[in-house]
XYZ file of C-alpha atoms in Angstrom:
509
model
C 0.212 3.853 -4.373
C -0.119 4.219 -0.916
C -4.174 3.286 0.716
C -4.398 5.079 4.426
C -7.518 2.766 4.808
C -9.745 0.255 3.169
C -13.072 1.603 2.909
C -15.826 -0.944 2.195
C -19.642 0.926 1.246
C -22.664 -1.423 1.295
C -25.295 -0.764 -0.482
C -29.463 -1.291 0.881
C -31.627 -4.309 0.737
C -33.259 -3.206 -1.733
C -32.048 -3.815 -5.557
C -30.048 -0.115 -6.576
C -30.639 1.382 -9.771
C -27.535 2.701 -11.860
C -28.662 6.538 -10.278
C -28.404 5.512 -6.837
C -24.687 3.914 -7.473
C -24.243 7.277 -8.743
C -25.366 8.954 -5.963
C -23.499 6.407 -3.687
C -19.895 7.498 -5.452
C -20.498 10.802 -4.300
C -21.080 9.879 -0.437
C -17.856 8.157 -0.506
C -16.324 11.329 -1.628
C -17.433 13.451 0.732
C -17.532 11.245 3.345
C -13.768 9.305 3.041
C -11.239 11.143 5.300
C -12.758 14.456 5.280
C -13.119 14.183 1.492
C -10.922 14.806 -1.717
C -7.463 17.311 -1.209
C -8.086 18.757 -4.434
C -11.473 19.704 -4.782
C -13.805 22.219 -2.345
C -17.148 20.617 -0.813
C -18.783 23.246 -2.922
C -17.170 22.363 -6.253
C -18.531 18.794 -5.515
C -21.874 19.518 -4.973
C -21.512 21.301 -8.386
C -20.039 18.624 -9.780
C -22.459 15.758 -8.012
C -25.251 17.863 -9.810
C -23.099 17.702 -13.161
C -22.207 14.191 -13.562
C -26.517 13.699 -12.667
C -27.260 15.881 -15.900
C -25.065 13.618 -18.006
C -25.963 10.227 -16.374
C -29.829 11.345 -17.476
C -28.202 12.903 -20.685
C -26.479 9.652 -21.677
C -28.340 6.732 -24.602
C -30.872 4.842 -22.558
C -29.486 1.258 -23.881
C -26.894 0.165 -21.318
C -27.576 0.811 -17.672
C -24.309 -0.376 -17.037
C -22.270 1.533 -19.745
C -23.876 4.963 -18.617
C -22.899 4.341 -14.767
C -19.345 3.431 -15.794
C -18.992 6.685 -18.323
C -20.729 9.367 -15.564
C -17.820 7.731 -12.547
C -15.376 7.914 -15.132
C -15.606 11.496 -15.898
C -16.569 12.152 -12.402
C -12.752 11.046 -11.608
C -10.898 13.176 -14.447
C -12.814 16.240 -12.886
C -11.313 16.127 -9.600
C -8.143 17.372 -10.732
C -6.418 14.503 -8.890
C -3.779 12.721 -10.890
C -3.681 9.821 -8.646
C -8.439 9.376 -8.513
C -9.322 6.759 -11.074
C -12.630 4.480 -11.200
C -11.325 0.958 -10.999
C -13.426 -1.966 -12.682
C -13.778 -5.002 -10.453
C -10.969 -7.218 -11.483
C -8.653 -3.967 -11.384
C -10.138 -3.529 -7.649
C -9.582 -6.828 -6.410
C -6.311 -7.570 -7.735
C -4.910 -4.318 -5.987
C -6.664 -5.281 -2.432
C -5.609 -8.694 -3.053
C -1.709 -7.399 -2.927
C -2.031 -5.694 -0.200
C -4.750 -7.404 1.898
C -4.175 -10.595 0.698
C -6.768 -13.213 -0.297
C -8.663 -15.870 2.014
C -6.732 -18.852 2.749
C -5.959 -21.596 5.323
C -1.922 -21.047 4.731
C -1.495 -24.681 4.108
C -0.382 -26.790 1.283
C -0.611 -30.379 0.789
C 0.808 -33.531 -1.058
C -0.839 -36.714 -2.300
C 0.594 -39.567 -1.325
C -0.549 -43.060 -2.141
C -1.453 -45.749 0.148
C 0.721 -49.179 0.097
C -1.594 -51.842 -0.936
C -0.470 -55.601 -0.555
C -0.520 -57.470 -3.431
C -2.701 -60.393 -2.833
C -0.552 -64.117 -4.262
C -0.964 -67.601 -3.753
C -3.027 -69.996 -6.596
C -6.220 -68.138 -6.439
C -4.487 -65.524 -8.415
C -3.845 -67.800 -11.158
C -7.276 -68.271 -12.232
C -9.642 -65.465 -10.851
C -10.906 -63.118 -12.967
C -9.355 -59.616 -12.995
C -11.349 -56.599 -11.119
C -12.237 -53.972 -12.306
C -10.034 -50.565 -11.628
C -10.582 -48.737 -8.379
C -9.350 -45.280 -7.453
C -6.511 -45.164 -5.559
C -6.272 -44.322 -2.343
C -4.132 -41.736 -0.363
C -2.974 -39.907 2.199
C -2.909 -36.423 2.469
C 0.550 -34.949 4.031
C 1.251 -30.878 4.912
C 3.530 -30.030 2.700
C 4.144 -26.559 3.611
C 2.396 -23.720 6.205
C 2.630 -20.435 6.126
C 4.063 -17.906 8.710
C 1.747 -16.427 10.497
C -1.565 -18.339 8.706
C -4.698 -19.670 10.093
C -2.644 -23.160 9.559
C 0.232 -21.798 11.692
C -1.488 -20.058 14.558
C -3.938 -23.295 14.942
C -0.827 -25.683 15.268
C -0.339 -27.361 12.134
C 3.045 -28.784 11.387
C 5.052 -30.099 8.225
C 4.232 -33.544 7.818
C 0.893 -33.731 9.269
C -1.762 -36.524 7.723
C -4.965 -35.116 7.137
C -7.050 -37.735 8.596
C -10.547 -35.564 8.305
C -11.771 -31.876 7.027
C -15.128 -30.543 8.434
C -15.912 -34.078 9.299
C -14.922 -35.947 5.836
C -12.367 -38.473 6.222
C -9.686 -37.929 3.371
C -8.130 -41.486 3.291
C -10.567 -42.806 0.614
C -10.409 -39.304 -1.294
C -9.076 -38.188 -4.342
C -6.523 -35.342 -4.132
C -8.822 -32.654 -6.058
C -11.598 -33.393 -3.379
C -9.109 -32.475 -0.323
C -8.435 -29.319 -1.986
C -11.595 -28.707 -2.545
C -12.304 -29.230 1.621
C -9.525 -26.666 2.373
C -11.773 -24.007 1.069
C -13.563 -21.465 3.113
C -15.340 -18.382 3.675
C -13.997 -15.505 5.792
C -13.446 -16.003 9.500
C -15.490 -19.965 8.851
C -13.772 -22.396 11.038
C -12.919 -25.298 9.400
C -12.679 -28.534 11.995
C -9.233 -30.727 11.364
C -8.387 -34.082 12.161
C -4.397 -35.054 11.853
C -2.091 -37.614 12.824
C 1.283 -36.457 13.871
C 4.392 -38.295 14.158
C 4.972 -39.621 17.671
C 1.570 -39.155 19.070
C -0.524 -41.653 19.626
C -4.178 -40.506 19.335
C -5.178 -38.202 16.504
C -5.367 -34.676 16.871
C -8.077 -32.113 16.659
C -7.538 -28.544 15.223
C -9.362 -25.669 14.559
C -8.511 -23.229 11.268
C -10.208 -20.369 11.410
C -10.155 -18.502 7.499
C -8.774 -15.256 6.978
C -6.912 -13.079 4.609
C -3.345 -14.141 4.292
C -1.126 -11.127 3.168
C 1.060 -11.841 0.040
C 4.998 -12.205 1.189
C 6.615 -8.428 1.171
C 10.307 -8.941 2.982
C 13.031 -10.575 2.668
C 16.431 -11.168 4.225
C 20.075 -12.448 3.281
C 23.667 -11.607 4.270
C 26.187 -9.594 2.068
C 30.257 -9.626 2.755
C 31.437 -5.641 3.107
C 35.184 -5.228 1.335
C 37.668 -5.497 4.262
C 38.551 -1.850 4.656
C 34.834 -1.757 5.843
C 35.501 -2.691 9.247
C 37.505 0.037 9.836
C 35.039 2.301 10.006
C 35.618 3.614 13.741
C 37.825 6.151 14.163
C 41.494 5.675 14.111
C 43.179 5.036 17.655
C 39.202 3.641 18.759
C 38.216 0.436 19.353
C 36.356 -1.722 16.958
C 38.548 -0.760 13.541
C 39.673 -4.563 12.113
C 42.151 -4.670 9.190
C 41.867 -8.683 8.423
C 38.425 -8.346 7.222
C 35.330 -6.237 6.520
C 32.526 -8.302 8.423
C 28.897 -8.543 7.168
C 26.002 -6.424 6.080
C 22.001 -7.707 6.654
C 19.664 -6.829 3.925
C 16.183 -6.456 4.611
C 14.737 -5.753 1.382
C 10.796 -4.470 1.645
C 9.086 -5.046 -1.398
C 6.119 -3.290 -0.751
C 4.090 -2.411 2.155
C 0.939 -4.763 2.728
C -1.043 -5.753 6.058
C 1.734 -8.720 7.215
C 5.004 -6.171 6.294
C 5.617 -4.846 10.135
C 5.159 -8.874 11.404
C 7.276 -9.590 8.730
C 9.878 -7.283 9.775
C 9.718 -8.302 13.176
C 10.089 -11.911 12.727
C 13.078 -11.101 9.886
C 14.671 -8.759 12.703
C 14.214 -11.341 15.428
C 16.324 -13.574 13.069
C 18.847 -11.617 13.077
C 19.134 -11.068 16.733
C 19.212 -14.860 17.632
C 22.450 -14.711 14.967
C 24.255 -11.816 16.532
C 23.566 -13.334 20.178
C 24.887 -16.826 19.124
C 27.885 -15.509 17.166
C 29.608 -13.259 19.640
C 32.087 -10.556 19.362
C 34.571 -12.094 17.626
C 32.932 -14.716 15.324
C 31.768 -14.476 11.420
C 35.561 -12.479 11.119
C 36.358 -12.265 7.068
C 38.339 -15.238 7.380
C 35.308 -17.086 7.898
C 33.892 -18.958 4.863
C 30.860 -18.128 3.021
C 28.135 -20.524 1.518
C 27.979 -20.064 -1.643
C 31.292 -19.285 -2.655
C 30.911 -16.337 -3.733
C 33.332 -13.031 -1.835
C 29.798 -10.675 -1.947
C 26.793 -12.686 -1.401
C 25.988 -15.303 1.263
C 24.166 -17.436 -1.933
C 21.160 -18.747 -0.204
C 19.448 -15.418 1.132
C 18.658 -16.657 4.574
C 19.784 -15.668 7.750
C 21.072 -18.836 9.029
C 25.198 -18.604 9.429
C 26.870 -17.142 12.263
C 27.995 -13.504 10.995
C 30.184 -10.036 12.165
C 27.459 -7.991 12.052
C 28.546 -4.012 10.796
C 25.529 -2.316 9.247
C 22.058 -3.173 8.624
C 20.442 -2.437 5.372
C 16.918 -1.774 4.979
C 16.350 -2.470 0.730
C 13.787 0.093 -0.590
C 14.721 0.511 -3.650
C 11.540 0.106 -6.378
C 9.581 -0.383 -4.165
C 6.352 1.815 -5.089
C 4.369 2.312 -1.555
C 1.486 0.222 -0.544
C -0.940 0.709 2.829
C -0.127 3.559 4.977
C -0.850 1.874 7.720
C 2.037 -1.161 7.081
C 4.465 1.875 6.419
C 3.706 3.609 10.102
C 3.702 0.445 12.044
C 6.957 -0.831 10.416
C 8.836 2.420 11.195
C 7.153 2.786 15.123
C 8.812 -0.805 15.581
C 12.510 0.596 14.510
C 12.046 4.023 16.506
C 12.396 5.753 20.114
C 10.017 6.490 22.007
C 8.081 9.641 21.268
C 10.025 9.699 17.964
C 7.490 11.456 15.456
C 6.461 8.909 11.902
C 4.596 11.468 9.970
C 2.094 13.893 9.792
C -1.267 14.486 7.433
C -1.723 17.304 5.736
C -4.999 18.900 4.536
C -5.493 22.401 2.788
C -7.479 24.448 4.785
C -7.819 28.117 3.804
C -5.043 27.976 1.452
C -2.462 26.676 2.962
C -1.627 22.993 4.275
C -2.588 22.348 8.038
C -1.342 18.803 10.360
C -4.655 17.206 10.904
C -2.739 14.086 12.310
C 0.101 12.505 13.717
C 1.797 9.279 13.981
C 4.131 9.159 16.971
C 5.895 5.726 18.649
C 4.340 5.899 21.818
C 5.288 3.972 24.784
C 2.857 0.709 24.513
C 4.442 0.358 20.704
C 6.845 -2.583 20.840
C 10.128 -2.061 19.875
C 12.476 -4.491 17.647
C 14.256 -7.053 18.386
C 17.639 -4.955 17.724
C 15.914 -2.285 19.984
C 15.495 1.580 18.476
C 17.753 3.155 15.655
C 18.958 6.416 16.855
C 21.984 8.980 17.008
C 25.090 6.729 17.261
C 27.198 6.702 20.757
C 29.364 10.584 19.714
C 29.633 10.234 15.939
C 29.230 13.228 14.170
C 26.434 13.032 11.401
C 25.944 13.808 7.657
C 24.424 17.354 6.820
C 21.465 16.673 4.685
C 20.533 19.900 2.955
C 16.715 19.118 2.110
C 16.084 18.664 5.834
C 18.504 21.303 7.165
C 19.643 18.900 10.056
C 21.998 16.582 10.929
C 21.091 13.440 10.219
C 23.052 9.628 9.067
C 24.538 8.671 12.300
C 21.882 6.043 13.589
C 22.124 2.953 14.482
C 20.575 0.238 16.640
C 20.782 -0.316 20.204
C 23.643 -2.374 20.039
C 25.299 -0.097 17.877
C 25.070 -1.746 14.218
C 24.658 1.377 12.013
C 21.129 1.811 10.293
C 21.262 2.683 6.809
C 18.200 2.695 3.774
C 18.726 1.927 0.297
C 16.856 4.367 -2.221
C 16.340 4.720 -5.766
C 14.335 6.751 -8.037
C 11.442 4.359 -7.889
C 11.069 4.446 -4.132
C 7.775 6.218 -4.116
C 4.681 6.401 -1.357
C 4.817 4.399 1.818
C 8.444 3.714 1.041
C 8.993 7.129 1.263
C 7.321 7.839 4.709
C 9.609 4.625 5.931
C 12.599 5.934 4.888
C 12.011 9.858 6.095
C 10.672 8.499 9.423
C 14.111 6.392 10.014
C 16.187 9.053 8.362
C 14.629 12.501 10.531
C 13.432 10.269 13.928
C 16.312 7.545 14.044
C 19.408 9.589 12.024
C 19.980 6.450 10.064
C 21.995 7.132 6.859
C 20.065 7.290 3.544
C 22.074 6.112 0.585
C 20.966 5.858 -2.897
C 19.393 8.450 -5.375
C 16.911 11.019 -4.759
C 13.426 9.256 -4.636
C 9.986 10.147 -6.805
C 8.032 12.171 -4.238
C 4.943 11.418 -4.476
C 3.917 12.852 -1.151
C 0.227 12.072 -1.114
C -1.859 9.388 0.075
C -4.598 7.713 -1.427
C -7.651 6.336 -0.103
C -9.148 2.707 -1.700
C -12.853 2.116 -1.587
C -14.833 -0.367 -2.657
C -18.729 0.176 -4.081
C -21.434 -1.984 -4.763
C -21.005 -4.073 -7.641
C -17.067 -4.606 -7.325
C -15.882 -1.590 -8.605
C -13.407 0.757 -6.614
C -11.962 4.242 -6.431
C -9.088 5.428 -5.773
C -8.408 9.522 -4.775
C -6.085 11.241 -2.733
C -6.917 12.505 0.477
C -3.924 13.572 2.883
C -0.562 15.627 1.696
C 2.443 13.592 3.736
C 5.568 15.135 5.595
C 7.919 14.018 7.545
C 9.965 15.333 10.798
C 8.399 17.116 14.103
C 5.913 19.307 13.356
C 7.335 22.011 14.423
C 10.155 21.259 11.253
C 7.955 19.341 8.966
C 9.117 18.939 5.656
C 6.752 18.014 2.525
C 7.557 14.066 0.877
C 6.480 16.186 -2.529
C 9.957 16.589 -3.028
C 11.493 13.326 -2.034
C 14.142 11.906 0.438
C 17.552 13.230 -0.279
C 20.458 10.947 0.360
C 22.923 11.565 2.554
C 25.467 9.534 0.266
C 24.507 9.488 -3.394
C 24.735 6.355 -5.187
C 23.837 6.173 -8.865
C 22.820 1.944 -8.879
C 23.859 -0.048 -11.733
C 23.057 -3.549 -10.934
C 19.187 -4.944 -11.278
C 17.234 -4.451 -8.168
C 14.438 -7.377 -8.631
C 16.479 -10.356 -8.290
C 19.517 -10.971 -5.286
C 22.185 -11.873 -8.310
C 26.080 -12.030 -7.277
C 26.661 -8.823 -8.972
C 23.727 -6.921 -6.871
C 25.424 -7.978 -3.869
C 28.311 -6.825 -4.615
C 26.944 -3.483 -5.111
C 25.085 -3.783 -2.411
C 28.610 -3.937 -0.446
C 30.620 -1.526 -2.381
C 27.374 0.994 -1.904
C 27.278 -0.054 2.076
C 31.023 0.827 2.460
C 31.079 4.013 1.047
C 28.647 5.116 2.917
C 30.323 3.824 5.903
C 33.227 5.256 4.859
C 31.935 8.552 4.688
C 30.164 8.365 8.049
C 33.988 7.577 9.737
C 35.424 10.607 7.565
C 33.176 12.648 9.025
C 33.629 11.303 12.460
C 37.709 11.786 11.952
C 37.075 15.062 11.082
């Protein structure tokens, strides 16, 4: 599912009765980016009149049951297959994936204070005390990227000496956690004692939504007969080994993806920098011991960077937003993201664009575009040539597809594939090519409709995401995508050089 927006509808001072909730529903349809694609403005007041028949219609016993049948079939009327009427659990646990949920980013252990044991003769005859709870000390265990925690200056190994003015050192461990609660945007006051200062120190944590995790990173080993993928008689073709592949897999799209990218990409860049031109050859071993994965997943070794992989593959879309930003990062400028769609008179006008303009920041690997005189990959869907991109320092681009690679995964991979020519291996993917707007009404509940048709490319050349993102090099996968096993990696690599293969075929000929 991919959510342009999230739309938040508050309701008056006064208590609402079920009716106006009713009425509210319909304001939210009307109102939401220009309203529903698949239903006229006149077909809704017909239908805003319909669903108030059978509201007053309905058994009088349960207000509640009434409101939730009337939305319900207001929903399966819009002839929308992607509208439903969300209860409030359903609601919150989709905003929570993509929004996140309020938290301070920082976790904490319970240590316990040394206590001298008190000797000597009096010990031999006093009475014993009674128990007293122990005390501890309360240590950072762990901060977040990117969290209130981080961004206020919290560190690993921190004591918690206070929390909104309570000292923790007489405290239980439940009753620190407790203090580590907030509201949104509540700044919480923080007293720690840091390892080779002398005074205490005083922070400030202010509480905010803290985006679920949605990228990671490791290192892959291509087959030697990779690394001669430049043409023969041109520099760069290596026969003693195949180099390395980075694998950004994107897991979905939430609020913290494009930082997430960024910081994953910026990574990467330190590694190339410190390695050189020669280092991380084949010869070079890899942690882990195994010949197609780097083991831990990190990008921490020195490596011969040849291609870098952007994973897509199941993942099923998220925010619109996190989609556009991600792909302006990886683009040139003036490169065109995507453009909305709306039916107007019959047929399906651009009501907006998303373009990387100039005050977008770029990667740290710079833009992906049309590599340095290689021919490209015909891709028949777009009727262009596209698959020769790669970065500014001349790493190809390439995006791993599947079947399940739906939504905002599929505006990602069209933007990198028509604005950046970066190669598109994999199977065809589902085509949704719609997006969906998320609101939230009074009471919890939510709804979810569609509200923009997507395509991709200038819009001069647009072409629909209803259809998919064709491959340029068609991949059937084998291996499981959800966990980063041994034989996924090898895959990965096998997959990785015959695209690269290809790309250097077509570059001989």
């Amino acid at each position: 599912m991919m959510l342009p927006s999230l739309v938040v509808v508050l309701a008056g001072s006064s208590s609402t009765p079920q009716r106006r909730r009713l009425d509210v529903l319909f304001e939210v349809l009307s109102r939401t980016h220009g309203g529903p694609s698949f239903i006229s403005r006149s077909d809704l007041l017909l239908l805003r009149a319909a669903a108030a028949r059978r509201f007053e219609a309905a058994p009088r016993e349960g207000e509640e049951a009434r409101f939730t049948d009337a939305c319900e079939w207001v929903m399966s009327q819009l002839d929308d297959p992607h509208a439903s009427f969300l209860p409030p659990e359903r609601a919150e646990a989709l905003s929570s994936r993509y929004h996140g949920q309020l938290d301070l980013g920082v976790r904490t252990t319970h240590e316990p204070l040394e206590s001298r044991a008190k000797g000597g003769w009096r010990a031999l005859w006093l009475p014993p005390r009674k128990a007293q709870p122990q005390a501890v000390r309360t240590i950072v265990s762990a901060v977040a990227e990117r969290s209130p925690a981080a961004l206020a200056g919290l560190r690993v190994g921190d004591e918690v000496l206070e929390v909104a003015g309570k000292a923790l050192a007489a405290s239980g461990g439940p009753e620190a956690d407790a203090l580590l609660q907030a509201e949104e945007n509540e700044r919480v006051p923080m007293l720690v004692r840091r390892a080779g200062c002398r005074a205490p120190i005083h922070l400030s944590l202010r509480c905010a939504l803290l985006p679920p995790p949605s990228v990671s990173s490791r290192t892959v080993r291509l087959p030697a007969r990779a690394a001669a993928s430049a043409a023969p008689g041109q520099p760069g073709g290596r026969s003693e080994g195949g180099g390395h592949a980075a694998v950004l897999r994107i897991h979905h799209f939430g609020a913290g993806t494009a930082a997430e990218l960024c910081s994953e990409l910026r990574k990467l860049r330190a590694r190339v920098d410190g390695s050189g031109s020669g280092g991380g050859g084949a010869g070079e071993p890899v942690r882990g011991g195994d010949s197609g994965s780097d083991g831990a997943g990190a990008l921490d070794l020195p490596l011969d960077l040849r291609a870098v992989l952007f994973d897509l593959r199941d993942n099923d879309g998220g925010l619109l937003s996190a989609s556009v930003a991600s792909a302006r990062s990886l683009l040139p400028r003036g490169a065109h993201v995507l453009s909305l769609q709306k039916r107007r008179r019959g047929s399906l006008r651009t009501v907006r664009s998303f373009r990387r303009r100039w005050y977008h920041r770029a990667s740290p690997l710079g833009s992906c575009r049309r590599g340095g005189g290689r021919p490209a990959l015909p891709d028949g869907t777009a009727g262009g040539a596209l698959g020769s991109g790669s970065f500014g320092c001349g790493v190809p681009v390439i995006v791993l597809v599947n079947q399940q690679t739906a939504s905002a995964a599929e505006i990602f991979a069209a933007a990198l594939a028509h604005a950046g020519n970066a190669l598109v291996l994999g199977t065809q993917t589902f085509g949704k090519g719609t997006s969906q707007a998320f609101v939230h009404l009074p009471g919890g509940h939510g709804l979810t409709f569609t509200v923009y048709s997507l395509a991709a490319g200038a819009a001069s050349a647009s072409h629909p995401l209803n259809d998919g993102v064709a491959p340029h090099v068609r991949w059937q996968w084998w291996s499981a995508v959800s966990t980063a096993t041994a034989a996924a990696d090898r895959e990965i690599a096998l997959a990785a050089d015959a695209a690269l293969r290809a790309t250097s075929c077509s570059a001989a000929a």
